[in-house]
mmCIF file of C-alpha atoms in Angstrom:
data_model
loop_
_atom_site.group_PDB
_atom_site.id
_atom_site.type_symbol
_atom_site.label_atom_id
_atom_site.label_comp_id
_atom_site.label_asym_id
_atom_site.label_seq_id
_atom_site.Cartn_x
_atom_site.Cartn_y
_atom_site.Cartn_z
ATOM 1 C CA UNK A 8 0.024 0.000 -0.004
ATOM 2 C CA UNK A 9 1.436 3.350 -1.014
ATOM 3 C CA UNK A 10 1.911 5.792 1.880
ATOM 4 C CA UNK A 11 -0.336 8.804 1.576
ATOM 5 C CA UNK A 12 0.982 11.916 3.238
ATOM 6 C CA UNK A 13 -0.886 15.050 4.207
ATOM 7 C CA UNK A 14 1.570 17.827 4.834
ATOM 8 C CA UNK A 15 -0.008 20.686 6.736
ATOM 9 C CA UNK A 16 1.856 23.827 6.187
ATOM 10 C CA UNK A 17 3.340 22.697 2.855
ATOM 11 C CA UNK A 18 4.487 26.104 1.788
ATOM 12 C CA UNK A 19 6.724 26.721 4.766
ATOM 13 C CA UNK A 20 10.378 25.825 5.374
ATOM 14 C CA UNK A 21 9.615 22.549 6.954
ATOM 15 C CA UNK A 22 6.543 21.596 4.974
ATOM 16 C CA UNK A 23 8.156 22.195 1.560
ATOM 17 C CA UNK A 24 11.188 20.218 2.590
ATOM 18 C CA UNK A 25 9.169 17.145 3.755
ATOM 19 C CA UNK A 26 6.834 17.392 0.804
ATOM 20 C CA UNK A 27 9.779 17.234 -1.595
ATOM 21 C CA UNK A 28 11.464 14.390 0.212
ATOM 22 C CA UNK A 29 8.372 12.180 0.397
ATOM 23 C CA UNK A 30 7.392 12.919 -3.225
ATOM 24 C CA UNK A 31 10.862 11.994 -4.423
ATOM 25 C CA UNK A 32 10.645 8.736 -2.501
ATOM 26 C CA UNK A 33 7.332 7.718 -4.100
ATOM 27 C CA UNK A 34 4.822 8.750 -1.491
ATOM 28 C CA UNK A 35 1.491 10.259 -2.539
ATOM 29 C CA UNK A 36 1.599 13.706 -1.088
ATOM 30 C CA UNK A 37 -1.040 16.259 -0.570
ATOM 31 C CA UNK A 38 0.235 19.672 0.448
ATOM 32 C CA UNK A 39 -2.175 21.737 2.495
ATOM 33 C CA UNK A 40 -1.646 25.531 2.969
ATOM 34 C CA UNK A 41 -3.659 28.727 2.651
ATOM 35 C CA UNK A 42 -1.526 29.407 -0.413
ATOM 36 C CA UNK A 43 0.106 26.044 -1.378
ATOM 37 C CA UNK A 44 3.149 25.798 -3.635
ATOM 38 C CA UNK A 45 2.939 24.275 -7.025
ATOM 39 C CA UNK A 46 5.384 21.444 -6.374
ATOM 40 C CA UNK A 47 6.064 18.531 -8.692
ATOM 41 C CA UNK A 48 4.569 15.301 -7.268
ATOM 42 C CA UNK A 49 2.555 17.217 -4.545
ATOM 43 C CA UNK A 50 -1.209 17.747 -4.825
ATOM 44 C CA UNK A 51 -1.910 21.323 -3.617
ATOM 45 C CA UNK A 52 -4.897 21.838 -1.307
ATOM 46 C CA UNK A 53 -5.845 25.397 -0.263
ATOM 47 C CA UNK A 54 -7.796 25.773 2.998
ATOM 48 C CA UNK A 55 -7.865 27.974 6.164
ATOM 49 C CA UNK A 56 -7.161 25.714 9.092
ATOM 50 C CA UNK A 57 -9.337 27.856 11.366
ATOM 51 C CA UNK A 58 -12.389 27.243 9.159
ATOM 52 C CA UNK A 59 -13.688 23.795 10.105
ATOM 53 C CA UNK A 60 -16.313 23.537 7.355
ATOM 54 C CA UNK A 61 -14.032 24.680 4.542
ATOM 55 C CA UNK A 62 -11.281 22.439 5.779
ATOM 56 C CA UNK A 63 -13.539 19.427 5.974
ATOM 57 C CA UNK A 64 -14.623 20.060 2.441
ATOM 58 C CA UNK A 65 -11.039 20.606 1.092
ATOM 59 C CA UNK A 66 -9.981 17.202 2.662
ATOM 60 C CA UNK A 67 -13.111 15.347 1.848
ATOM 61 C CA UNK A 68 -11.370 13.224 -0.827
ATOM 62 C CA UNK A 69 -8.014 12.891 1.065
ATOM 63 C CA UNK A 70 -7.354 9.629 2.971
ATOM 64 C CA UNK A 71 -3.893 10.096 4.440
ATOM 65 C CA UNK A 72 -1.897 7.294 6.150
ATOM 66 C CA UNK A 73 0.458 9.867 7.658
ATOM 67 C CA UNK A 74 -0.053 13.452 8.709
ATOM 68 C CA UNK A 75 2.835 15.992 9.136
ATOM 69 C CA UNK A 76 1.824 19.060 11.140
ATOM 70 C CA UNK A 77 4.480 21.610 10.255
ATOM 71 C CA UNK A 78 2.786 24.953 10.721
ATOM 72 C CA UNK A 79 1.636 27.537 13.380
ATOM 73 C CA UNK A 80 0.137 30.987 13.413
ATOM 74 C CA UNK A 81 1.795 33.684 15.625
ATOM 75 C CA UNK A 82 -0.649 35.610 17.824
ATOM 76 C CA UNK A 83 -0.349 38.686 20.008
ATOM 77 C CA UNK A 84 -0.344 36.743 23.334
ATOM 78 C CA UNK A 85 0.535 33.167 24.440
ATOM 79 C CA UNK A 86 -3.097 32.673 25.441
ATOM 80 C CA UNK A 87 -4.079 33.446 21.824
ATOM 81 C CA UNK A 88 -1.237 31.326 20.517
ATOM 82 C CA UNK A 89 -2.697 28.435 22.556
ATOM 83 C CA UNK A 90 -6.215 28.953 21.450
ATOM 84 C CA UNK A 91 -5.507 29.445 17.774
ATOM 85 C CA UNK A 92 -2.777 26.851 17.199
ATOM 86 C CA UNK A 93 -4.541 24.154 19.270
ATOM 87 C CA UNK A 94 -7.584 24.764 17.266
ATOM 88 C CA UNK A 95 -5.784 24.379 13.922
ATOM 89 C CA UNK A 96 -4.359 21.012 14.950
ATOM 90 C CA UNK A 97 -7.844 19.813 16.231
ATOM 91 C CA UNK A 98 -9.577 20.982 13.041
ATOM 92 C CA UNK A 99 -7.150 19.115 10.815
ATOM 93 C CA UNK A 100 -7.438 15.879 12.794
ATOM 94 C CA UNK A 101 -11.293 16.145 12.868
ATOM 95 C CA UNK A 102 -11.410 16.803 9.164
ATOM 96 C CA UNK A 103 -9.710 13.585 8.218
ATOM 97 C CA UNK A 104 -11.261 11.480 11.013
ATOM 98 C CA UNK A 105 -14.048 10.010 8.852
ATOM 99 C CA UNK A 106 -11.524 8.470 6.421
ATOM 100 C CA UNK A 107 -10.247 6.054 9.127
ATOM 101 C CA UNK A 108 -6.986 5.970 7.224
ATOM 102 C CA UNK A 109 -4.473 7.738 9.513
ATOM 103 C CA UNK A 110 -1.755 5.550 10.896
ATOM 104 C CA UNK A 111 0.651 8.178 12.219
ATOM 105 C CA UNK A 112 0.710 11.929 13.047
ATOM 106 C CA UNK A 113 4.015 13.709 13.284
ATOM 107 C CA UNK A 114 4.001 17.209 14.998
ATOM 108 C CA UNK A 115 6.742 19.639 14.704
ATOM 109 C CA UNK A 116 7.290 21.921 17.728
ATOM 110 C CA UNK A 117 10.670 23.151 18.844
ATOM 111 C CA UNK A 118 13.035 23.965 21.723
ATOM 112 C CA UNK A 119 10.546 26.434 23.264
ATOM 113 C CA UNK A 120 9.394 23.212 24.933
ATOM 114 C CA UNK A 121 12.430 23.670 27.183
ATOM 115 C CA UNK A 122 12.947 27.427 26.959
ATOM 116 C CA UNK A 123 9.410 28.623 27.323
ATOM 117 C CA UNK A 124 7.136 30.719 24.934
ATOM 118 C CA UNK A 125 8.056 34.091 23.609
ATOM 119 C CA UNK A 126 6.460 35.939 26.644
ATOM 120 C CA UNK A 127 8.787 33.929 29.046
ATOM 121 C CA UNK A 128 11.573 33.017 26.700
ATOM 122 C CA UNK A 129 14.744 31.875 28.377
ATOM 123 C CA UNK A 130 13.534 33.090 31.732
ATOM 124 C CA UNK A 131 12.839 31.596 35.112
ATOM 125 C CA UNK A 132 13.955 28.076 36.068
ATOM 126 C CA UNK A 133 15.190 26.180 32.938
ATOM 127 C CA UNK A 134 16.438 22.678 32.424
ATOM 128 C CA UNK A 135 20.155 22.062 32.190
ATOM 129 C CA UNK A 136 21.813 21.864 28.815
ATOM 130 C CA UNK A 137 22.035 19.767 26.683
ATOM 131 C CA UNK A 138 18.200 19.493 26.554
ATOM 132 C CA UNK A 139 17.015 15.925 26.715
ATOM 133 C CA UNK A 140 13.604 14.610 25.929
ATOM 134 C CA UNK A 141 12.983 13.336 29.366
ATOM 135 C CA UNK A 142 13.022 16.814 30.723
ATOM 136 C CA UNK A 143 9.321 17.599 31.257
ATOM 137 C CA UNK A 144 7.210 20.557 30.511
ATOM 138 C CA UNK A 145 7.920 23.916 32.143
ATOM 139 C CA UNK A 146 5.343 25.270 34.633
ATOM 140 C CA UNK A 147 4.235 27.894 32.156
ATOM 141 C CA UNK A 148 1.445 28.030 29.497
ATOM 142 C CA UNK A 149 2.897 27.137 26.117
ATOM 143 C CA UNK A 150 1.148 26.596 22.794
ATOM 144 C CA UNK A 151 3.483 23.651 21.935
ATOM 145 C CA UNK A 152 1.968 21.787 24.850
ATOM 146 C CA UNK A 153 -1.522 22.573 23.753
ATOM 147 C CA UNK A 154 -0.799 21.289 20.223
ATOM 148 C CA UNK A 155 0.760 18.076 21.689
ATOM 149 C CA UNK A 156 -2.361 17.564 23.851
ATOM 150 C CA UNK A 157 -4.546 17.755 20.751
ATOM 151 C CA UNK A 158 -2.528 15.127 19.068
ATOM 152 C CA UNK A 159 -2.413 12.843 22.140
ATOM 153 C CA UNK A 160 -6.224 13.048 22.581
ATOM 154 C CA UNK A 161 -6.892 12.224 18.948
ATOM 155 C CA UNK A 162 -4.438 9.345 18.992
ATOM 156 C CA UNK A 163 -6.170 7.856 21.992
ATOM 157 C CA UNK A 164 -9.467 8.268 20.328
ATOM 158 C CA UNK A 165 -8.707 7.138 16.814
ATOM 159 C CA UNK A 166 -5.901 4.708 17.347
ATOM 160 C CA UNK A 167 -2.981 6.178 15.363
ATOM 161 C CA UNK A 168 0.546 6.520 16.604
ATOM 162 C CA UNK A 169 2.343 9.787 16.915
ATOM 163 C CA UNK A 170 5.752 11.462 17.167
ATOM 164 C CA UNK A 171 6.775 15.046 18.315
ATOM 165 C CA UNK A 172 9.869 16.614 16.728
ATOM 166 C CA UNK A 173 11.720 19.419 18.674
ATOM 167 C CA UNK A 174 14.105 21.148 16.280
ATOM 168 C CA UNK A 175 16.427 24.119 17.159
ATOM 169 C CA UNK A 176 16.456 27.142 14.934
ATOM 170 C CA UNK A 177 15.653 25.814 11.287
ATOM 171 C CA UNK A 178 17.523 26.817 8.199
ATOM 172 C CA UNK A 179 15.703 26.283 4.907
ATOM 173 C CA UNK A 180 14.308 27.964 1.882
ATOM 174 C CA UNK A 181 10.768 29.538 2.020
ATOM 175 C CA UNK A 182 9.648 33.079 1.210
ATOM 176 C CA UNK A 183 7.288 34.707 3.631
ATOM 177 C CA UNK A 184 7.946 32.477 6.525
ATOM 178 C CA UNK A 185 7.572 33.863 9.986
ATOM 179 C CA UNK A 186 10.804 32.310 11.256
ATOM 180 C CA UNK A 187 13.490 32.430 8.747
ATOM 181 C CA UNK A 188 16.991 33.082 10.114
ATOM 182 C CA UNK A 189 19.022 32.062 7.004
ATOM 183 C CA UNK A 190 17.152 34.334 4.653
ATOM 184 C CA UNK A 191 17.166 37.235 7.126
ATOM 185 C CA UNK A 192 20.906 36.938 7.517
ATOM 186 C CA UNK A 193 21.402 36.634 3.786
ATOM 187 C CA UNK A 194 19.359 39.894 3.212
ATOM 188 C CA UNK A 195 21.224 41.652 6.020
ATOM 189 C CA UNK A 196 24.710 40.613 4.771
ATOM 190 C CA UNK A 197 23.652 41.741 1.115
ATOM 191 C CA UNK A 198 22.708 45.141 2.464
ATOM 192 C CA UNK A 199 25.920 45.435 4.419
ATOM 193 C CA UNK A 200 27.895 44.682 1.228
ATOM 194 C CA UNK A 201 25.788 47.064 -0.840
ATOM 195 C CA UNK A 202 26.026 50.031 1.632
ATOM 196 C CA UNK A 203 29.374 49.355 3.297
ATOM 197 C CA UNK A 204 27.804 49.124 6.701
ATOM 198 C CA UNK A 205 29.518 46.788 9.208
ATOM 199 C CA UNK A 206 28.256 43.291 9.419
ATOM 200 C CA UNK A 207 27.547 43.345 13.171
ATOM 201 C CA UNK A 208 26.462 40.351 15.101
ATOM 202 C CA UNK A 209 23.056 41.339 16.456
ATOM 203 C CA UNK A 210 22.897 38.976 19.552
ATOM 204 C CA UNK A 211 24.191 38.490 23.115
ATOM 205 C CA UNK A 212 27.657 37.808 24.435
ATOM 206 C CA UNK A 213 26.487 34.454 25.726
ATOM 207 C CA UNK A 214 25.379 33.419 22.150
ATOM 208 C CA UNK A 215 28.583 34.738 20.669
ATOM 209 C CA UNK A 216 30.764 32.652 22.935
ATOM 210 C CA UNK A 217 28.719 29.631 23.823
ATOM 211 C CA UNK A 218 28.209 26.390 22.000
ATOM 212 C CA UNK A 219 24.997 26.105 20.080
ATOM 213 C CA UNK A 220 23.367 23.962 17.316
ATOM 214 C CA UNK A 221 20.815 24.291 14.602
ATOM 215 C CA UNK A 222 18.404 22.129 12.377
ATOM 216 C CA UNK A 223 18.489 22.127 8.699
ATOM 217 C CA UNK A 224 14.973 21.647 7.126
ATOM 218 C CA UNK A 225 16.267 18.719 5.025
ATOM 219 C CA UNK A 226 17.593 16.992 8.205
ATOM 220 C CA UNK A 227 14.248 17.546 9.906
ATOM 221 C CA UNK A 228 12.370 16.220 6.898
ATOM 222 C CA UNK A 229 14.410 12.962 6.986
ATOM 223 C CA UNK A 230 13.744 12.772 10.824
ATOM 224 C CA UNK A 231 9.953 13.167 10.282
ATOM 225 C CA UNK A 232 10.015 10.393 7.639
ATOM 226 C CA UNK A 233 12.203 8.143 9.912
ATOM 227 C CA UNK A 234 9.964 8.482 12.976
ATOM 228 C CA UNK A 235 6.862 8.070 10.976
ATOM 229 C CA UNK A 236 7.929 4.735 9.541
ATOM 230 C CA UNK A 237 9.999 3.239 12.292
ATOM 231 C CA UNK A 238 7.830 1.201 14.879
ATOM 232 C CA UNK A 239 10.359 1.776 17.686
ATOM 233 C CA UNK A 240 9.885 5.529 17.343
ATOM 234 C CA UNK A 241 6.072 5.424 17.784
ATOM 235 C CA UNK A 242 4.623 7.594 20.540
ATOM 236 C CA UNK A 243 7.627 9.409 21.449
ATOM 237 C CA UNK A 244 9.114 12.870 21.431
ATOM 238 C CA UNK A 245 12.446 13.616 19.808
ATOM 239 C CA UNK A 246 14.959 16.378 19.692
ATOM 240 C CA UNK A 247 16.279 16.923 16.152
ATOM 241 C CA UNK A 248 19.382 18.900 15.185
ATOM 242 C CA UNK A 249 22.086 18.706 12.645
ATOM 243 C CA UNK A 250 24.571 16.783 14.776
ATOM 244 C CA UNK A 251 27.327 19.345 15.032
ATOM 245 C CA UNK A 252 27.886 22.211 17.491
ATOM 246 C CA UNK A 253 29.409 25.635 16.779
ATOM 247 C CA UNK A 254 30.035 29.039 18.342
ATOM 248 C CA UNK A 255 28.507 32.135 16.663
ATOM 249 C CA UNK A 256 31.901 33.847 16.813
ATOM 250 C CA UNK A 257 32.984 31.169 14.300
ATOM 251 C CA UNK A 258 29.745 30.984 12.280
ATOM 252 C CA UNK A 259 29.441 34.735 11.792
ATOM 253 C CA UNK A 260 32.886 34.914 10.100
ATOM 254 C CA UNK A 261 31.905 31.884 7.977
ATOM 255 C CA UNK A 262 28.714 33.716 6.717
ATOM 256 C CA UNK A 263 30.602 36.906 6.099
ATOM 257 C CA UNK A 264 33.179 35.018 4.104
ATOM 258 C CA UNK A 265 30.494 33.510 1.897
ATOM 259 C CA UNK A 266 29.160 37.052 1.053
ATOM 260 C CA UNK A 267 32.733 38.536 0.538
ATOM 261 C CA UNK A 268 32.549 40.904 3.422
ATOM 262 C CA UNK A 269 34.371 41.316 6.735
ATOM 263 C CA UNK A 270 32.688 40.340 10.058
ATOM 264 C CA UNK A 271 32.711 43.453 12.348
ATOM 265 C CA UNK A 272 34.430 42.791 15.706
ATOM 266 C CA UNK A 273 31.909 42.017 18.452
ATOM 267 C CA UNK A 274 31.981 44.580 21.192
ATOM 268 C CA UNK A 275 29.798 42.495 23.585
ATOM 269 C CA UNK A 276 26.705 44.696 23.171
ATOM 270 C CA UNK A 277 23.485 43.376 21.304
ATOM 271 C CA UNK A 278 22.710 45.215 18.145
ATOM 272 C CA UNK A 279 19.217 43.831 17.258
ATOM 273 C CA UNK A 280 18.369 43.343 13.526
ATOM 274 C CA UNK A 281 14.955 44.913 14.158
ATOM 275 C CA UNK A 282 16.857 48.189 14.973
ATOM 276 C CA UNK A 283 19.596 47.832 12.461
ATOM 277 C CA UNK A 284 17.169 47.001 9.591
ATOM 278 C CA UNK A 285 14.262 49.240 10.593
ATOM 279 C CA UNK A 286 14.838 51.693 7.692
ATOM 280 C CA UNK A 287 16.118 49.219 5.079
ATOM 281 C CA UNK A 288 12.970 48.915 2.934
ATOM 282 C CA UNK A 289 14.121 51.525 0.524
ATOM 283 C CA UNK A 290 17.714 50.347 0.538
ATOM 284 C CA UNK A 291 16.549 46.875 -0.408
ATOM 285 C CA UNK A 292 14.190 48.161 -3.127
ATOM 286 C CA UNK A 293 17.084 50.053 -4.637
ATOM 287 C CA UNK A 294 19.436 46.966 -4.273
ATOM 288 C CA UNK A 295 16.718 44.855 -5.934
ATOM 289 C CA UNK A 296 16.289 47.284 -8.782
ATOM 290 C CA UNK A 297 20.032 47.422 -9.551
ATOM 291 C CA UNK A 298 20.546 43.682 -9.167
ATOM 292 C CA UNK A 299 17.332 42.576 -10.970
ATOM 293 C CA UNK A 300 15.996 40.628 -7.932
ATOM 294 C CA UNK A 301 12.651 38.874 -7.903
ATOM 295 C CA UNK A 302 11.432 40.403 -4.565
ATOM 296 C CA UNK A 303 11.858 44.076 -3.821
ATOM 297 C CA UNK A 304 9.594 44.016 -0.705
ATOM 298 C CA UNK A 305 12.012 43.353 2.238
ATOM 299 C CA UNK A 306 9.018 42.503 4.495
ATOM 300 C CA UNK A 307 8.374 39.377 2.523
ATOM 301 C CA UNK A 308 11.918 37.989 3.078
ATOM 302 C CA UNK A 309 13.078 38.846 6.622
ATOM 303 C CA UNK A 310 11.974 38.008 10.159
ATOM 304 C CA UNK A 311 14.368 40.028 12.306
ATOM 305 C CA UNK A 312 12.294 39.692 15.369
ATOM 306 C CA UNK A 313 12.783 35.932 15.385
ATOM 307 C CA UNK A 314 16.459 36.050 14.588
ATOM 308 C CA UNK A 315 16.988 38.563 17.408
ATOM 309 C CA UNK A 316 15.066 36.281 19.864
ATOM 310 C CA UNK A 317 17.324 33.302 18.892
ATOM 311 C CA UNK A 318 20.675 35.223 18.792
ATOM 312 C CA UNK A 319 19.823 37.279 21.871
ATOM 313 C CA UNK A 320 19.312 34.539 24.317
ATOM 314 C CA UNK A 321 21.172 34.864 27.613
ATOM 315 C CA UNK A 322 21.769 31.146 28.042
ATOM 316 C CA UNK A 323 23.566 28.353 26.214
ATOM 317 C CA UNK A 324 21.316 26.155 24.047
ATOM 318 C CA UNK A 325 22.687 22.746 23.087
ATOM 319 C CA UNK A 326 20.455 19.828 22.270
ATOM 320 C CA UNK A 327 20.970 16.131 22.913
ATOM 321 C CA UNK A 328 20.296 13.681 20.087
ATOM 322 C CA UNK A 329 21.108 10.414 21.817
ATOM 323 C CA UNK A 330 17.525 9.161 21.818
ATOM 324 C CA UNK A 331 17.259 9.250 18.000
ATOM 325 C CA UNK A 332 20.709 7.905 17.504
ATOM 326 C CA UNK A 333 20.068 4.965 19.793
ATOM 327 C CA UNK A 334 16.947 4.109 17.759
ATOM 328 C CA UNK A 335 18.829 4.295 14.412
ATOM 329 C CA UNK A 336 18.485 7.832 13.090
ATOM 330 C CA UNK A 337 22.122 8.640 12.224
ATOM 331 C CA UNK A 338 21.870 11.403 9.548
ATOM 332 C CA UNK A 339 24.126 14.428 9.865
ATOM 333 C CA UNK A 340 24.252 17.908 8.335
ATOM 334 C CA UNK A 341 27.102 20.479 8.879
ATOM 335 C CA UNK A 342 25.457 23.627 9.976
ATOM 336 C CA UNK A 343 27.680 26.044 8.009
ATOM 337 C CA UNK A 344 27.028 24.070 4.861
ATOM 338 C CA UNK A 345 23.316 24.150 5.602
ATOM 339 C CA UNK A 346 23.507 28.042 5.664
ATOM 340 C CA UNK A 347 25.439 27.999 2.346
ATOM 341 C CA UNK A 348 22.914 25.756 0.669
ATOM 342 C CA UNK A 349 20.103 28.211 1.457
ATOM 343 C CA UNK A 350 22.170 31.147 0.274
ATOM 344 C CA UNK A 351 22.892 29.408 -2.999
ATOM 345 C CA UNK A 352 19.157 28.721 -3.421
ATOM 346 C CA UNK A 353 18.295 32.260 -2.631
ATOM 347 C CA UNK A 354 20.822 33.507 -5.177
ATOM 348 C CA UNK A 355 19.630 30.912 -7.855
ATOM 349 C CA UNK A 356 16.052 32.239 -7.365
ATOM 350 C CA UNK A 357 17.209 35.910 -7.629
ATOM 351 C CA UNK A 358 16.220 36.618 -4.201
ATOM 352 C CA UNK A 359 19.644 37.905 -3.122
ATOM 353 C CA UNK A 360 22.308 39.347 -5.442
#
């Protein structure tokens, strides 16, 4: 029997990566998004996850064996994050329930499971690093926990298995994504080269000097496929990172070198990108005009708030992958090469000069 995947959030960084991987491996893939990509081998389905009737209608002819939940919607408060994002998960699982076809649901969350939501990010009593899956939930409200609870309840009711995947900061290719560090840094570096401004690290001294790790979207896609098809991985939560560690004092120079610029010396003071890039819309429009780029609206490319949140953390963030390794997932991705692959794709698509 052919595996039938429903990828929820198929136009995003993770969703597009897992859609391509599964389609290339012969899965039947349906890609669900408000504005789905036109991807070879992927059947696009357009629907609003917060409209249960429209969603049920859009999925009426879909009988997925595997569901990959790779999307979320940022709200003004954590209470609203919980309400909206839990409802989206609940609506999807309810919409396909009648098919009786679902064997596994994979949910992508992240390290805010350990660090806390944006309103309490990296504050209070936090687990020791490296983060391990047996470290429980923090005593704070968190929309990741609400999403998990929706999956757990539906699994108990409908009899499918589940997996939860907790990546660190994700690098990948997607325009208009709410959390897109690689594209944000590529646009920032391109502006620095164009204007001669210093390429300043925007984050904290702790992040500059401490060890950290990241998650490439392709690595996460392989992990999603692995957990969804490996019986020993059923009904478990997993961390997922590239497998290497680095310090930003090293990575910043690597990124600067790729763009042919010098990394500015770090003076120990944060220089948030939201502040540095606040007036760059006209600069980017002019750079785009001169370079013949495909997107002149900087707002559709960058997410400085998210990059600032990650690079401004006051604590070390390192993730343990032993659980996945022990069960057989041994894939690896060098983090600097992951950045470079995204930069090359952005350049090939005329999104950076």
